[in-house]
XYZ file of C-alpha atoms in Angstrom:
375
model
C 167.295 143.479 258.938
C 168.210 142.471 255.416
C 168.612 138.866 254.342
C 170.056 137.954 250.911
C 168.532 134.877 249.300
C 170.446 133.102 246.577
C 168.688 131.278 243.760
C 169.371 127.987 245.469
C 167.809 129.022 248.746
C 164.164 129.457 249.701
C 162.382 131.556 252.306
C 161.086 129.826 255.393
C 157.921 131.675 256.413
C 157.886 130.020 259.862
C 159.419 132.168 262.664
C 161.154 130.564 265.672
C 158.934 129.169 268.439
C 159.953 131.920 270.836
C 158.897 134.720 268.475
C 156.304 136.752 270.394
C 156.012 140.081 268.507
C 152.375 140.968 267.846
C 153.141 142.680 264.507
C 154.503 141.601 261.177
C 158.266 141.754 260.568
C 159.272 142.622 257.087
C 162.355 141.047 255.525
C 164.009 142.314 252.355
C 165.133 139.565 249.980
C 166.558 139.405 246.478
C 164.471 137.984 243.688
C 164.902 134.713 241.812
C 162.518 132.988 239.400
C 161.693 129.818 241.191
C 158.978 129.107 243.724
C 157.286 126.235 245.426
C 154.028 125.795 247.346
C 154.029 125.693 251.119
C 151.284 125.024 253.698
C 150.389 128.727 253.754
C 150.531 129.696 250.133
C 153.908 129.688 248.438
C 157.510 129.941 249.443
C 159.334 132.092 246.980
C 162.933 132.679 245.901
C 163.133 135.922 244.030
C 165.801 138.182 242.589
C 165.452 141.881 243.364
C 164.389 143.419 246.682
C 160.865 142.651 247.923
C 159.267 142.464 251.322
C 158.082 139.209 252.844
C 155.758 139.244 255.873
C 156.905 136.809 258.591
C 153.902 135.780 260.620
C 153.679 135.738 264.396
C 152.666 132.431 266.035
C 149.113 133.692 266.595
C 148.860 134.707 262.922
C 150.233 131.273 261.871
C 147.493 129.628 263.931
C 144.897 131.830 262.357
C 146.011 130.792 258.854
C 146.132 127.146 259.819
C 142.609 127.433 261.269
C 140.878 129.490 258.658
C 142.770 130.231 255.466
C 140.741 129.278 252.435
C 142.886 130.713 249.696
C 144.131 134.154 248.564
C 141.792 137.090 248.270
C 141.834 140.250 246.147
C 144.005 142.996 247.525
C 141.037 145.090 248.519
C 139.735 142.332 250.848
C 143.036 141.232 252.256
C 143.117 143.498 255.318
C 139.600 142.673 256.446
C 140.189 139.001 255.854
C 143.414 138.937 257.815
C 141.564 140.469 260.806
C 138.944 137.736 260.632
C 141.562 134.997 260.339
C 143.020 136.104 263.639
C 139.714 135.713 265.388
C 138.630 132.288 264.177
C 140.218 128.914 264.872
C 139.488 125.147 265.026
C 138.741 122.717 267.808
C 142.350 121.683 267.935
C 143.445 125.180 268.879
C 140.976 125.700 271.731
C 141.984 125.730 275.381
C 140.341 123.038 277.387
C 137.718 125.312 279.034
C 136.323 126.265 275.572
C 135.914 122.683 274.431
C 132.336 121.390 274.553
C 131.385 119.633 271.324
C 134.112 117.789 269.449
C 131.855 117.276 266.406
C 131.983 121.061 265.763
C 135.375 121.324 264.168
C 135.768 124.890 262.926
C 134.412 128.424 263.353
C 135.484 128.969 266.938
C 136.308 132.418 268.226
C 139.657 132.736 270.038
C 139.628 133.741 273.682
C 139.351 137.582 273.625
C 139.829 138.573 277.283
C 137.750 141.597 276.348
C 133.985 142.283 276.556
C 134.375 144.769 273.736
C 135.877 142.201 271.400
C 133.131 139.715 272.352
C 130.527 142.268 271.306
C 132.373 142.937 268.049
C 132.021 139.231 267.268
C 128.300 139.911 266.662
C 129.322 141.296 263.271
C 131.250 138.360 261.781
C 130.402 134.752 261.171
C 131.421 132.043 263.633
C 129.815 128.954 265.115
C 128.002 130.926 267.810
C 126.449 133.482 265.461
C 123.155 131.644 265.106
C 122.950 130.903 268.805
C 123.480 134.584 269.664
C 121.136 136.199 267.076
C 118.313 133.667 267.387
C 117.822 134.399 271.057
C 118.802 138.086 270.894
C 116.137 138.804 268.269
C 113.723 136.578 270.233
C 114.291 138.644 273.356
C 113.729 141.883 271.440
C 110.506 140.434 269.963
C 109.100 139.569 273.405
C 110.095 142.963 274.750
C 107.963 144.457 271.964
C 105.130 141.975 272.584
C 104.991 142.795 276.343
C 103.342 146.238 276.038
C 101.331 145.195 273.030
C 99.914 142.338 275.011
C 98.601 144.756 277.586
C 97.107 147.420 275.278
C 95.844 145.016 272.618
C 94.672 142.072 274.770
C 94.597 142.533 278.540
C 93.188 146.071 278.643
C 90.293 145.382 276.278
C 88.868 142.520 278.375
C 86.647 144.162 281.043
C 86.827 141.354 283.585
C 90.628 140.949 283.627
C 91.979 141.066 287.201
C 95.444 142.043 288.430
C 96.247 138.363 288.911
C 95.701 137.787 285.166
C 98.237 140.437 284.427
C 100.725 139.111 286.975
C 100.787 135.521 285.585
C 100.894 136.634 281.921
C 103.816 138.978 282.605
C 105.525 136.315 284.724
C 105.719 134.216 281.593
C 106.782 137.180 279.391
C 109.496 138.127 281.962
C 110.706 134.517 282.068
C 110.936 134.363 278.284
C 112.762 137.691 278.040
C 115.219 136.812 280.859
C 115.926 133.413 279.381
C 116.510 134.612 275.849
C 118.558 137.623 276.972
C 120.847 135.574 279.240
C 121.248 132.949 276.591
C 122.286 135.497 273.946
C 124.644 137.107 276.455
C 126.276 133.772 277.371
C 126.876 132.838 273.770
C 128.305 136.331 273.120
C 130.691 136.355 276.073
C 131.634 132.659 276.374
C 134.847 133.329 274.493
C 136.031 136.012 276.856
C 138.009 133.956 279.496
C 137.564 130.887 281.611
C 136.299 132.857 284.598
C 133.779 134.867 282.544
C 132.625 131.693 280.728
C 131.904 130.043 284.068
C 129.891 133.023 285.267
C 127.807 133.373 282.143
C 127.061 129.729 281.583
C 125.389 129.624 285.036
C 123.391 132.689 284.048
C 122.290 130.700 280.980
C 121.028 127.865 283.167
C 119.311 130.379 285.425
C 117.479 131.751 282.460
C 116.218 128.292 281.438
C 114.690 127.742 284.877
C 113.088 131.150 284.806
C 111.448 130.314 281.518
C 110.175 126.896 282.652
C 108.765 128.131 285.873
C 107.377 131.324 284.333
C 105.624 129.230 281.667
C 103.773 127.221 284.299
C 102.399 130.153 286.213
C 99.699 131.159 283.690
C 99.009 127.501 282.864
C 98.400 126.585 286.498
C 96.496 129.794 287.126
C 93.983 129.146 284.302
C 94.095 125.403 284.760
C 92.630 125.760 288.303
C 90.926 129.123 287.817
C 88.021 128.226 290.015
C 89.914 126.067 292.517
C 92.119 128.559 294.345
C 93.553 126.001 296.819
C 94.856 123.697 294.040
C 96.016 126.785 292.196
C 98.180 127.985 295.032
C 99.431 124.456 295.824
C 100.669 123.657 292.326
C 102.182 127.157 291.843
C 104.054 126.720 295.133
C 105.370 123.275 294.155
C 106.663 124.360 290.772
C 108.311 127.395 292.429
C 110.069 125.223 294.995
C 111.273 122.772 292.343
C 112.556 125.619 290.223
C 114.416 127.094 293.152
C 115.980 123.776 294.029
C 117.094 123.244 290.465
C 118.697 126.679 290.392
C 120.722 125.792 293.478
C 121.988 122.584 291.841
C 122.854 123.950 288.380
C 124.584 127.012 289.786
C 127.289 124.734 291.164
C 130.438 125.151 288.988
C 131.003 121.502 288.346
C 127.656 121.126 286.542
C 128.831 123.406 283.721
C 131.334 120.841 282.402
C 130.531 118.763 279.238
C 130.394 115.457 281.161
C 127.314 116.789 282.977
C 125.469 117.652 279.789
C 122.926 114.840 280.250
C 122.549 115.630 283.901
C 121.694 119.195 283.012
C 119.246 118.059 280.287
C 117.643 115.619 282.773
C 117.207 118.328 285.457
C 115.611 120.699 283.078
C 113.343 117.989 281.731
C 112.413 116.942 285.266
C 111.304 120.471 286.116
C 109.435 120.706 282.858
C 107.740 117.298 283.221
C 106.798 117.998 286.810
C 103.825 119.785 285.308
C 102.404 116.502 284.035
C 100.746 115.921 287.435
C 98.610 119.140 287.386
C 97.961 118.625 283.655
C 96.566 115.139 284.284
C 94.635 116.478 287.235
C 93.177 119.224 285.023
C 92.125 116.676 282.411
C 90.377 114.587 285.085
C 88.711 117.694 286.428
C 87.452 119.228 283.163
C 87.498 116.326 280.751
C 89.777 116.305 277.703
C 87.510 118.427 275.464
C 86.887 121.170 277.996
C 90.556 121.200 279.073
C 91.580 122.123 275.506
C 89.502 125.296 275.934
C 89.928 126.146 279.581
C 93.667 125.406 279.795
C 94.607 125.586 276.113
C 95.756 122.001 276.561
C 96.640 121.480 272.915
C 98.930 124.493 273.050
C 100.613 123.198 276.153
C 101.226 119.831 274.588
C 102.786 121.503 271.496
C 104.957 123.731 273.695
C 106.111 120.802 275.736
C 106.932 118.786 272.545
C 109.024 121.675 271.251
C 111.043 121.837 274.501
C 111.449 118.089 274.846
C 112.554 117.601 271.170
C 114.952 120.517 271.488
C 116.428 119.138 274.738
C 116.838 115.641 273.251
C 118.510 117.044 270.143
C 120.834 119.132 272.266
C 121.720 116.278 274.577
C 122.418 113.783 271.729
C 124.321 116.331 269.584
C 122.332 115.441 266.500
C 123.021 115.851 263.577
C 126.680 116.873 263.925
C 127.667 113.695 265.770
C 126.984 111.770 262.542
C 128.649 114.312 260.232
C 131.461 116.039 262.140
C 132.452 119.323 260.651
C 129.343 119.572 258.339
C 127.239 121.705 260.761
C 129.797 123.931 262.310
C 128.144 127.234 261.597
C 124.586 126.305 260.774
C 121.998 123.686 261.826
C 124.038 122.248 264.725
C 122.159 120.681 267.642
C 122.500 123.693 269.935
C 121.182 125.966 267.189
C 118.161 123.665 266.622
C 117.602 123.694 270.370
C 117.452 127.498 270.328
C 114.870 127.480 267.535
C 112.755 124.922 269.451
C 112.826 127.189 272.515
C 111.563 130.166 270.418
C 108.824 127.988 268.926
C 107.821 126.763 272.356
C 107.658 130.301 273.805
C 105.519 131.504 270.931
C 103.065 128.624 271.128
C 102.705 129.030 274.885
C 102.053 132.738 274.738
C 99.273 132.215 272.166
C 97.793 129.415 274.262
C 97.723 131.449 277.476
C 95.948 134.332 275.649
C 93.340 131.851 274.485
C 92.876 130.406 278.013
C 92.516 133.907 279.427
C 89.900 134.857 276.781
C 87.988 131.649 277.645
C 87.590 132.421 281.271
C 86.681 136.078 280.678
C 83.791 135.539 278.363
C 80.226 135.875 279.791
C 79.230 132.269 279.648
C 82.522 130.732 280.918
C 82.968 131.788 284.482
C 83.246 130.229 287.901
C 79.585 131.035 288.440
C 78.690 128.147 286.081
C 78.828 124.702 287.766
C 81.658 122.593 286.364
C 79.358 119.718 285.394
C 77.258 122.106 283.394
C 80.320 123.535 281.702
C 81.563 120.077 280.789
C 78.208 119.259 279.270
C 78.305 122.428 277.166
C 81.458 121.216 275.394
C 80.676 117.523 275.071
C 77.315 117.847 273.316
């Protein structure tokens, strides 16, 4: 198709609304010497035949969402591909909308797992969420065998139950971080896939919380097997009940954000009862050694701070659009989870080492042990 443009006419780069071709159309025009700026660059009237690319509706949206100016010819092709993948809040379907204070950097719905995986390699507002927990999961996968050969195996008195509770935590951390990274990778696939993976994300959080309590309760009541079994059973039941609730589809919507946060906090804070019981049993000084109490407090603080930041959407709620790709509340929450996992792992190793030294065993009366650490 050839269109002749006179010096008094200009080229309209906007195609009709019913234009649905997925490729560029090229239109030959004759050249003139005048031009004027448009929303997408410049509208030109030229004399002499040239080719003008008429954008499809999707490509227009890409430019409206992401265009930041012209690029050198060598970068144009790669940049145009990225423009087609990134959009703003205003362009999102309802099911992809969660945080209105994040204005840009959204991936478009891909309807393809392969395209979701490809998004690992370009910047968008889920990049930090994905890579923080993906690398965290890889780190704990590496730590798992090292923990056995460098820590558990070299302690002569370690029992199979020590190994079970330590690996229950490591498994919970790996599952949580892996499911989280997977959700943030695939959440732009489609509404159905989003719904499936967000529930997997919640499932991983519960696995981490419950898995974290197993070694803490095991070492916290190392010489009181009845209390040990009781508290581990209670936290397991609470975790299972929470999984049933959060796996309901309606709880994935933004209006239930605080409900989700409250449920996760409730499961996490349910451990306060055995912690207080342990402090009464051992005394505060001994509890710091026997249960690694100071590590548990630091871990809990990291999780609580992260959950509060996530629930309140701080800092982006005060500066919309300023934290789209970096330092948003969800990203800070991810970092807090990594910090909490690391602190807890170190604390549980210290608690295990305490109970497996010669002079700290169940053979020593508790009153005598308390005296040893209060003098």
